[in-house]
Backbone as XML, in Angstrom:
<?xml version="1.0"?>
<chain id="A" units="angstrom">
  <residue number="1" name="MET">
    <atom name="N" x="-45.642" y="-9.989" z="-1.243"/>
    <atom name="CA" x="-46.312" y="-11.034" z="-1.389"/>
    <atom name="C" x="-46.304" y="-11.837" z="-1.437"/>
  </residue>
  <residue number="2" name="GLU">
    <atom name="N" x="-46.735" y="-13.008" z="-1.267"/>
    <atom name="CA" x="-47.483" y="-14.709" z="-1.956"/>
    <atom name="C" x="-47.356" y="-14.980" z="-3.191"/>
  </residue>
  <residue number="3" name="THR">
    <atom name="N" x="-46.749" y="-15.443" z="-3.412"/>
    <atom name="CA" x="-47.047" y="-15.958" z="-4.826"/>
    <atom name="C" x="-47.181" y="-17.294" z="-5.456"/>
  </residue>
  <residue number="4" name="THR">
    <atom name="N" x="-48.211" y="-18.106" z="-4.803"/>
    <atom name="CA" x="-47.937" y="-19.999" z="-4.519"/>
    <atom name="C" x="-49.280" y="-20.375" z="-5.724"/>
  </residue>
  <residue number="5" name="GLY">
    <atom name="N" x="-49.808" y="-19.778" z="-6.417"/>
    <atom name="CA" x="-51.038" y="-20.122" z="-7.039"/>
    <atom name="C" x="-52.351" y="-20.208" z="-6.487"/>
  </residue>
  <residue number="6" name="HIS">
    <atom name="N" x="-53.086" y="-21.009" z="-6.697"/>
    <atom name="CA" x="-54.415" y="-20.737" z="-6.047"/>
    <atom name="C" x="-54.932" y="-20.830" z="-4.067"/>
  </residue>
  <residue number="7" name="HIS">
    <atom name="N" x="-55.150" y="-19.378" z="-4.242"/>
    <atom name="CA" x="-55.444" y="-18.959" z="-2.724"/>
    <atom name="C" x="-57.164" y="-19.406" z="-2.730"/>
  </residue>
  <residue number="8" name="THR">
    <atom name="N" x="-57.440" y="-19.562" z="-1.438"/>
    <atom name="CA" x="-59.247" y="-19.437" z="-1.076"/>
    <atom name="C" x="-59.322" y="-18.271" z="-0.149"/>
  </residue>
  <residue number="9" name="LEU">
    <atom name="N" x="-60.666" y="-18.196" z="-0.130"/>
    <atom name="CA" x="-61.412" y="-17.121" z="0.531"/>
    <atom name="C" x="-60.739" y="-17.303" z="1.741"/>
  </residue>
  <residue number="10" name="ASN">
    <atom name="N" x="-60.195" y="-18.252" z="2.431"/>
    <atom name="CA" x="-60.004" y="-18.352" z="4.209"/>
    <atom name="C" x="-58.364" y="-17.903" z="3.825"/>
  </residue>
  <residue number="11" name="ASP">
    <atom name="N" x="-57.220" y="-17.929" z="2.805"/>
    <atom name="CA" x="-55.935" y="-17.771" z="2.755"/>
    <atom name="C" x="-56.044" y="-15.982" z="2.153"/>
  </residue>
  <residue number="12" name="LEU">
    <atom name="N" x="-57.285" y="-15.592" z="1.288"/>
    <atom name="CA" x="-57.438" y="-13.969" z="1.344"/>
    <atom name="C" x="-57.714" y="-13.557" z="2.977"/>
  </residue>
  <residue number="13" name="PHE">
    <atom name="N" x="-58.387" y="-13.851" z="3.345"/>
    <atom name="CA" x="-59.012" y="-13.359" z="4.958"/>
    <atom name="C" x="-57.673" y="-13.248" z="5.916"/>
  </residue>
  <residue number="14" name="ALA">
    <atom name="N" x="-56.901" y="-14.087" z="5.329"/>
    <atom name="CA" x="-55.446" y="-14.421" z="6.597"/>
    <atom name="C" x="-54.252" y="-13.525" z="5.877"/>
  </residue>
  <residue number="15" name="GLN">
    <atom name="N" x="-54.387" y="-13.561" z="4.471"/>
    <atom name="CA" x="-53.742" y="-12.192" z="3.857"/>
    <atom name="C" x="-53.692" y="-10.678" z="4.231"/>
  </residue>
  <residue number="16" name="LEU">
    <atom name="N" x="-55.039" y="-10.844" z="4.441"/>
    <atom name="CA" x="-55.905" y="-9.027" z="4.860"/>
    <atom name="C" x="-55.625" y="-8.924" z="6.540"/>
  </residue>
  <residue number="17" name="GLY">
    <atom name="N" x="-55.551" y="-10.159" z="6.947"/>
    <atom name="CA" x="-55.314" y="-9.886" z="8.542"/>
    <atom name="C" x="-56.621" y="-9.794" z="9.163"/>
  </residue>
  <residue number="18" name="LEU">
    <atom name="N" x="-57.628" y="-10.831" z="8.764"/>
    <atom name="CA" x="-58.770" y="-10.590" z="8.773"/>
    <atom name="C" x="-59.250" y="-12.087" z="9.713"/>
  </residue>
  <residue number="19" name="ALA">
    <atom name="N" x="-59.107" y="-12.236" z="11.123"/>
    <atom name="CA" x="-60.219" y="-13.612" z="10.999"/>
    <atom name="C" x="-60.405" y="-14.238" z="9.787"/>
  </residue>
  <residue number="20" name="SER">
    <atom name="N" x="-59.743" y="-16.276" z="10.073"/>
    <atom name="CA" x="-59.740" y="-16.989" z="8.519"/>
    <atom name="C" x="-60.783" y="-17.639" z="8.984"/>
  </residue>
  <residue number="21" name="GLU">
    <atom name="N" x="-60.820" y="-18.843" z="9.345"/>
    <atom name="CA" x="-62.024" y="-19.495" z="9.821"/>
    <atom name="C" x="-63.286" y="-19.103" z="9.455"/>
  </residue>
  <residue number="22" name="ASP">
    <atom name="N" x="-64.531" y="-20.530" z="8.399"/>
    <atom name="CA" x="-65.195" y="-20.589" z="8.107"/>
    <atom name="C" x="-66.800" y="-19.548" z="8.743"/>
  </residue>
  <residue number="23" name="ALA">
    <atom name="N" x="-66.437" y="-20.271" z="9.773"/>
    <atom name="CA" x="-67.087" y="-19.284" z="10.774"/>
    <atom name="C" x="-66.923" y="-17.902" z="10.710"/>
  </residue>
  <residue number="24" name="GLU">
    <atom name="N" x="-65.767" y="-17.450" z="10.881"/>
    <atom name="CA" x="-65.740" y="-15.807" z="11.279"/>
    <atom name="C" x="-65.385" y="-14.728" z="9.847"/>
  </residue>
  <residue number="25" name="ILE">
    <atom name="N" x="-65.199" y="-15.823" z="8.270"/>
    <atom name="CA" x="-65.656" y="-15.394" z="7.204"/>
    <atom name="C" x="-67.109" y="-15.039" z="6.774"/>
  </residue>
  <residue number="26" name="HIS">
    <atom name="N" x="-68.031" y="-16.451" z="7.214"/>
    <atom name="CA" x="-69.272" y="-16.057" z="7.276"/>
    <atom name="C" x="-69.991" y="-14.645" z="7.938"/>
  </residue>
  <residue number="27" name="GLU">
    <atom name="N" x="-69.318" y="-14.512" z="9.455"/>
    <atom name="CA" x="-70.003" y="-13.566" z="10.242"/>
    <atom name="C" x="-69.996" y="-12.182" z="9.356"/>
  </residue>
  <residue number="28" name="PHE">
    <atom name="N" x="-68.089" y="-11.904" z="8.661"/>
    <atom name="CA" x="-67.570" y="-10.505" z="8.338"/>
    <atom name="C" x="-68.955" y="-10.556" z="6.858"/>
  </residue>
  <residue number="29" name="LEU">
    <atom name="N" x="-69.121" y="-11.685" z="6.346"/>
    <atom name="CA" x="-70.011" y="-11.532" z="5.162"/>
    <atom name="C" x="-71.110" y="-11.173" z="5.281"/>
  </residue>
  <residue number="30" name="ILE">
    <atom name="N" x="-71.917" y="-11.439" z="6.871"/>
    <atom name="CA" x="-72.643" y="-11.126" z="6.805"/>
    <atom name="C" x="-73.163" y="-9.744" z="7.785"/>
  </residue>
  <residue number="31" name="SER">
    <atom name="N" x="-72.010" y="-8.969" z="7.680"/>
    <atom name="CA" x="-72.040" y="-7.868" z="8.075"/>
    <atom name="C" x="-71.393" y="-6.424" z="7.844"/>
  </residue>
  <residue number="32" name="HIS">
    <atom name="N" x="-70.797" y="-6.956" z="6.449"/>
    <atom name="CA" x="-70.901" y="-6.047" z="5.593"/>
    <atom name="C" x="-71.146" y="-6.619" z="4.119"/>
  </residue>
  <residue number="33" name="TYR">
    <atom name="N" x="-70.749" y="-5.293" z="3.326"/>
    <atom name="CA" x="-71.502" y="-5.748" z="2.253"/>
    <atom name="C" x="-70.999" y="-4.387" z="1.171"/>
  </residue>
  <residue number="34" name="LEU">
    <atom name="N" x="-71.539" y="-4.701" z="0.165"/>
    <atom name="CA" x="-70.737" y="-3.750" z="-0.963"/>
    <atom name="C" x="-72.462" y="-3.121" z="-2.091"/>
  </residue>
  <residue number="35" name="GLN">
    <atom name="N" x="-72.170" y="-1.641" z="-2.375"/>
    <atom name="CA" x="-73.251" y="-1.131" z="-3.457"/>
    <atom name="C" x="-73.119" y="-1.507" z="-4.206"/>
  </residue>
  <residue number="36" name="ARG">
    <atom name="N" x="-74.259" y="-1.700" z="-5.124"/>
    <atom name="CA" x="-74.054" y="-1.933" z="-6.237"/>
    <atom name="C" x="-73.096" y="-1.674" z="-7.509"/>
  </residue>
  <residue number="37" name="HIS">
    <atom name="N" x="-72.577" y="-0.346" z="-7.749"/>
    <atom name="CA" x="-71.801" y="-0.295" z="-8.499"/>
    <atom name="C" x="-69.958" y="0.614" z="-7.789"/>
  </residue>
  <residue number="38" name="GLU">
    <atom name="N" x="-70.270" y="-0.481" z="-6.389"/>
    <atom name="CA" x="-69.020" y="0.182" z="-5.414"/>
    <atom name="C" x="-67.413" y="-0.749" z="-5.839"/>
  </residue>
  <residue number="39" name="LYS">
    <atom name="N" x="-67.191" y="0.528" z="-5.861"/>
    <atom name="CA" x="-65.621" y="-0.798" z="-6.093"/>
    <atom name="C" x="-65.072" y="-1.757" z="-4.811"/>
  </residue>
  <residue number="40" name="LEU">
    <atom name="N" x="-64.810" y="-2.666" z="-5.321"/>
    <atom name="CA" x="-64.356" y="-3.555" z="-3.661"/>
    <atom name="C" x="-63.280" y="-2.874" z="-2.898"/>
  </residue>
  <residue number="41" name="SER">
    <atom name="N" x="-62.237" y="-2.270" z="-3.397"/>
    <atom name="CA" x="-60.711" y="-1.674" z="-2.499"/>
    <atom name="C" x="-61.300" y="-0.415" z="-2.378"/>
  </residue>
  <residue number="42" name="ALA">
    <atom name="N" x="-62.617" y="-0.051" z="-2.789"/>
    <atom name="CA" x="-62.816" y="1.616" z="-1.758"/>
    <atom name="C" x="-63.837" y="1.798" z="-0.997"/>
  </residue>
  <residue number="43" name="ALA">
    <atom name="N" x="-64.499" y="0.256" z="-0.456"/>
    <atom name="CA" x="-65.220" y="0.583" z="0.583"/>
    <atom name="C" x="-64.467" y="0.610" z="1.989"/>
  </residue>
  <residue number="44" name="SER">
    <atom name="N" x="-65.539" y="0.935" z="3.053"/>
    <atom name="CA" x="-64.937" y="1.711" z="4.059"/>
    <atom name="C" x="-64.389" y="1.041" z="4.714"/>
  </residue>
  <residue number="45" name="PHE">
    <atom name="N" x="-64.879" y="0.226" z="4.909"/>
    <atom name="CA" x="-64.187" y="-0.666" z="6.032"/>
    <atom name="C" x="-62.869" y="-1.352" z="5.802"/>
  </residue>
  <residue number="46" name="TRP">
    <atom name="N" x="-62.055" y="-1.364" z="4.863"/>
    <atom name="CA" x="-60.586" y="-1.854" z="4.724"/>
    <atom name="C" x="-59.497" y="-0.702" z="4.942"/>
  </residue>
  <residue number="47" name="THR">
    <atom name="N" x="-58.594" y="-0.889" z="5.608"/>
    <atom name="CA" x="-57.607" y="-0.577" z="6.249"/>
    <atom name="C" x="-57.051" y="0.577" z="4.760"/>
  </residue>
  <residue number="48" name="GLU">
    <atom name="N" x="-56.083" y="0.946" z="4.737"/>
    <atom name="CA" x="-55.376" y="1.256" z="3.422"/>
    <atom name="C" x="-54.733" y="0.249" z="3.399"/>
  </residue>
  <residue number="49" name="GLY">
    <atom name="N" x="-54.264" y="-0.530" z="3.916"/>
    <atom name="CA" x="-53.352" y="-1.560" z="3.444"/>
    <atom name="C" x="-54.082" y="-2.635" z="2.799"/>
  </residue>
  <residue number="50" name="GLN">
    <atom name="N" x="-54.755" y="-3.351" z="3.210"/>
    <atom name="CA" x="-55.740" y="-4.115" z="2.680"/>
    <atom name="C" x="-56.412" y="-3.818" z="1.262"/>
  </residue>
  <residue number="51" name="ARG">
    <atom name="N" x="-56.748" y="-2.213" z="1.720"/>
    <atom name="CA" x="-57.611" y="-0.925" z="0.280"/>
    <atom name="C" x="-56.876" y="-1.814" z="-1.269"/>
  </residue>
  <residue number="52" name="GLN">
    <atom name="N" x="-55.319" y="-1.463" z="-0.959"/>
    <atom name="CA" x="-54.289" y="-1.206" z="-1.795"/>
    <atom name="C" x="-53.536" y="-2.863" z="-1.744"/>
  </residue>
  <residue number="53" name="PHE">
    <atom name="N" x="-53.462" y="-3.588" z="-1.168"/>
    <atom name="CA" x="-53.485" y="-5.345" z="-1.469"/>
    <atom name="C" x="-54.951" y="-5.173" z="-2.551"/>
  </residue>
  <residue number="54" name="LEU">
    <atom name="N" x="-55.758" y="-4.963" z="-2.561"/>
    <atom name="CA" x="-57.423" y="-6.028" z="-3.285"/>
    <atom name="C" x="-57.188" y="-5.156" z="-4.249"/>
  </residue>
  <residue number="55" name="GLU">
    <atom name="N" x="-56.658" y="-3.844" z="-4.388"/>
    <atom name="CA" x="-56.518" y="-2.942" z="-5.872"/>
    <atom name="C" x="-55.222" y="-3.877" z="-6.472"/>
  </residue>
  <residue number="56" name="ASN">
    <atom name="N" x="-54.347" y="-3.746" z="-6.419"/>
    <atom name="CA" x="-52.399" y="-4.114" z="-6.691"/>
    <atom name="C" x="-53.096" y="-5.661" z="-7.093"/>
  </residue>
  <residue number="57" name="ALA">
    <atom name="N" x="-53.619" y="-6.291" z="-6.472"/>
    <atom name="CA" x="-54.513" y="-8.178" z="-6.893"/>
    <atom name="C" x="-55.057" y="-8.447" z="-8.289"/>
  </residue>
  <residue number="58" name="ILE">
    <atom name="N" x="-55.731" y="-6.767" z="-8.271"/>
    <atom name="CA" x="-57.048" y="-6.785" z="-9.326"/>
    <atom name="C" x="-56.041" y="-6.620" z="-10.697"/>
  </residue>
  <residue number="59" name="GLU">
    <atom name="N" x="-55.620" y="-4.930" z="-10.103"/>
    <atom name="CA" x="-54.625" y="-4.136" z="-11.283"/>
    <atom name="C" x="-53.575" y="-5.539" z="-12.051"/>
  </residue>
  <residue number="60" name="GLU">
    <atom name="N" x="-53.090" y="-6.316" z="-11.136"/>
    <atom name="CA" x="-51.793" y="-6.898" z="-11.495"/>
    <atom name="C" x="-52.749" y="-8.119" z="-11.952"/>
  </residue>
  <residue number="61" name="ASP">
    <atom name="N" x="-53.127" y="-8.617" z="-12.109"/>
    <atom name="CA" x="-53.692" y="-9.940" z="-12.220"/>
    <atom name="C" x="-52.897" y="-10.914" z="-11.591"/>
  </residue>
  <residue number="62" name="SER">
    <atom name="N" x="-52.650" y="-10.618" z="-10.400"/>
    <atom name="CA" x="-52.036" y="-12.440" z="-9.183"/>
    <atom name="C" x="-52.639" y="-12.918" z="-9.097"/>
  </residue>
  <residue number="63" name="ASP">
    <atom name="N" x="-52.302" y="-13.693" z="-8.967"/>
    <atom name="CA" x="-52.623" y="-15.358" z="-8.152"/>
    <atom name="C" x="-53.696" y="-14.649" z="-7.356"/>
  </residue>
  <residue number="64" name="TRP">
    <atom name="N" x="-53.787" y="-13.257" z="-6.768"/>
    <atom name="CA" x="-55.087" y="-14.065" z="-5.570"/>
    <atom name="C" x="-56.150" y="-12.868" z="-6.609"/>
  </residue>
  <residue number="65" name="CYS">
    <atom name="N" x="-56.090" y="-13.029" z="-7.799"/>
    <atom name="CA" x="-57.177" y="-12.028" z="-8.440"/>
    <atom name="C" x="-58.722" y="-13.073" z="-8.110"/>
  </residue>
  <residue number="66" name="VAL">
    <atom name="N" x="-58.251" y="-14.381" z="-8.263"/>
    <atom name="CA" x="-59.467" y="-15.516" z="-8.105"/>
    <atom name="C" x="-60.416" y="-15.079" z="-6.610"/>
  </residue>
  <residue number="67" name="ALA">
    <atom name="N" x="-59.680" y="-15.356" z="-5.775"/>
    <atom name="CA" x="-60.016" y="-14.751" z="-4.006"/>
    <atom name="C" x="-60.444" y="-13.483" z="-4.135"/>
  </residue>
  <residue number="68" name="VAL">
    <atom name="N" x="-60.245" y="-12.550" z="-4.497"/>
    <atom name="CA" x="-60.542" y="-11.531" z="-4.433"/>
    <atom name="C" x="-61.899" y="-11.045" z="-5.220"/>
  </residue>
  <residue number="69" name="ASP">
    <atom name="N" x="-61.906" y="-11.358" z="-6.303"/>
    <atom name="CA" x="-63.302" y="-11.705" z="-7.188"/>
    <atom name="C" x="-64.783" y="-12.586" z="-6.458"/>
  </residue>
  <residue number="70" name="GLU">
    <atom name="N" x="-64.252" y="-13.349" z="-5.948"/>
    <atom name="CA" x="-64.610" y="-14.171" z="-5.173"/>
    <atom name="C" x="-65.395" y="-13.554" z="-3.951"/>
  </residue>
  <residue number="71" name="LEU">
    <atom name="N" x="-64.358" y="-12.793" z="-3.166"/>
    <atom name="CA" x="-65.133" y="-12.118" z="-1.934"/>
    <atom name="C" x="-65.679" y="-10.947" z="-2.378"/>
  </residue>
  <residue number="72" name="ASP">
    <atom name="N" x="-65.527" y="-10.261" z="-3.549"/>
    <atom name="CA" x="-66.089" y="-9.066" z="-4.252"/>
    <atom name="C" x="-67.955" y="-9.505" z="-4.784"/>
  </residue>
  <residue number="73" name="SER">
    <atom name="N" x="-67.877" y="-10.517" z="-5.077"/>
    <atom name="CA" x="-69.550" y="-11.217" z="-5.092"/>
    <atom name="C" x="-69.813" y="-11.458" z="-3.869"/>
  </residue>
  <residue number="74" name="LEU">
    <atom name="N" x="-69.430" y="-11.761" z="-2.934"/>
    <atom name="CA" x="-69.630" y="-12.076" z="-1.852"/>
    <atom name="C" x="-71.017" y="-11.350" z="-1.205"/>
  </residue>
  <residue number="75" name="LEU">
    <atom name="N" x="-69.738" y="-10.100" z="-1.462"/>
    <atom name="CA" x="-70.093" y="-8.779" z="-1.217"/>
    <atom name="C" x="-71.487" y="-7.898" z="-1.058"/>
  </residue>
  <residue number="76" name="ARG">
    <atom name="N" x="-71.743" y="-8.433" z="-2.085"/>
    <atom name="CA" x="-73.224" y="-8.089" z="-3.207"/>
    <atom name="C" x="-74.050" y="-9.119" z="-2.977"/>
  </residue>
  <residue number="77" name="HIS">
    <atom name="N" x="-74.551" y="-8.498" z="-1.785"/>
    <atom name="CA" x="-76.037" y="-8.722" z="-0.804"/>
    <atom name="C" x="-77.058" y="-7.804" z="-0.838"/>
  </residue>
</chain>
C-alpha cells in the first residue's frame, strides 16, 4: 500500500482500480449510492479487494482515510 501523505479522490479511485478521471468519478457517483446506515466497505458494488482496502484505510487511520471519508460522504445522496 502507498503511504505518501494526502490522497485525492482521483488517487483513491486509481488505487481501487477504477477509472479515475473527474468525468468517470462523477459517473460512478451518480450510478452508485449507500443507504443511510450502510457501511462504505459493505456496499455490494465493491470487489473483495476493494472492500478490504476501504475497511483497512479507516481501521488503521491510514493516509487514505480522508479520501475514503470523502467518498463515503459523496455516495450518500
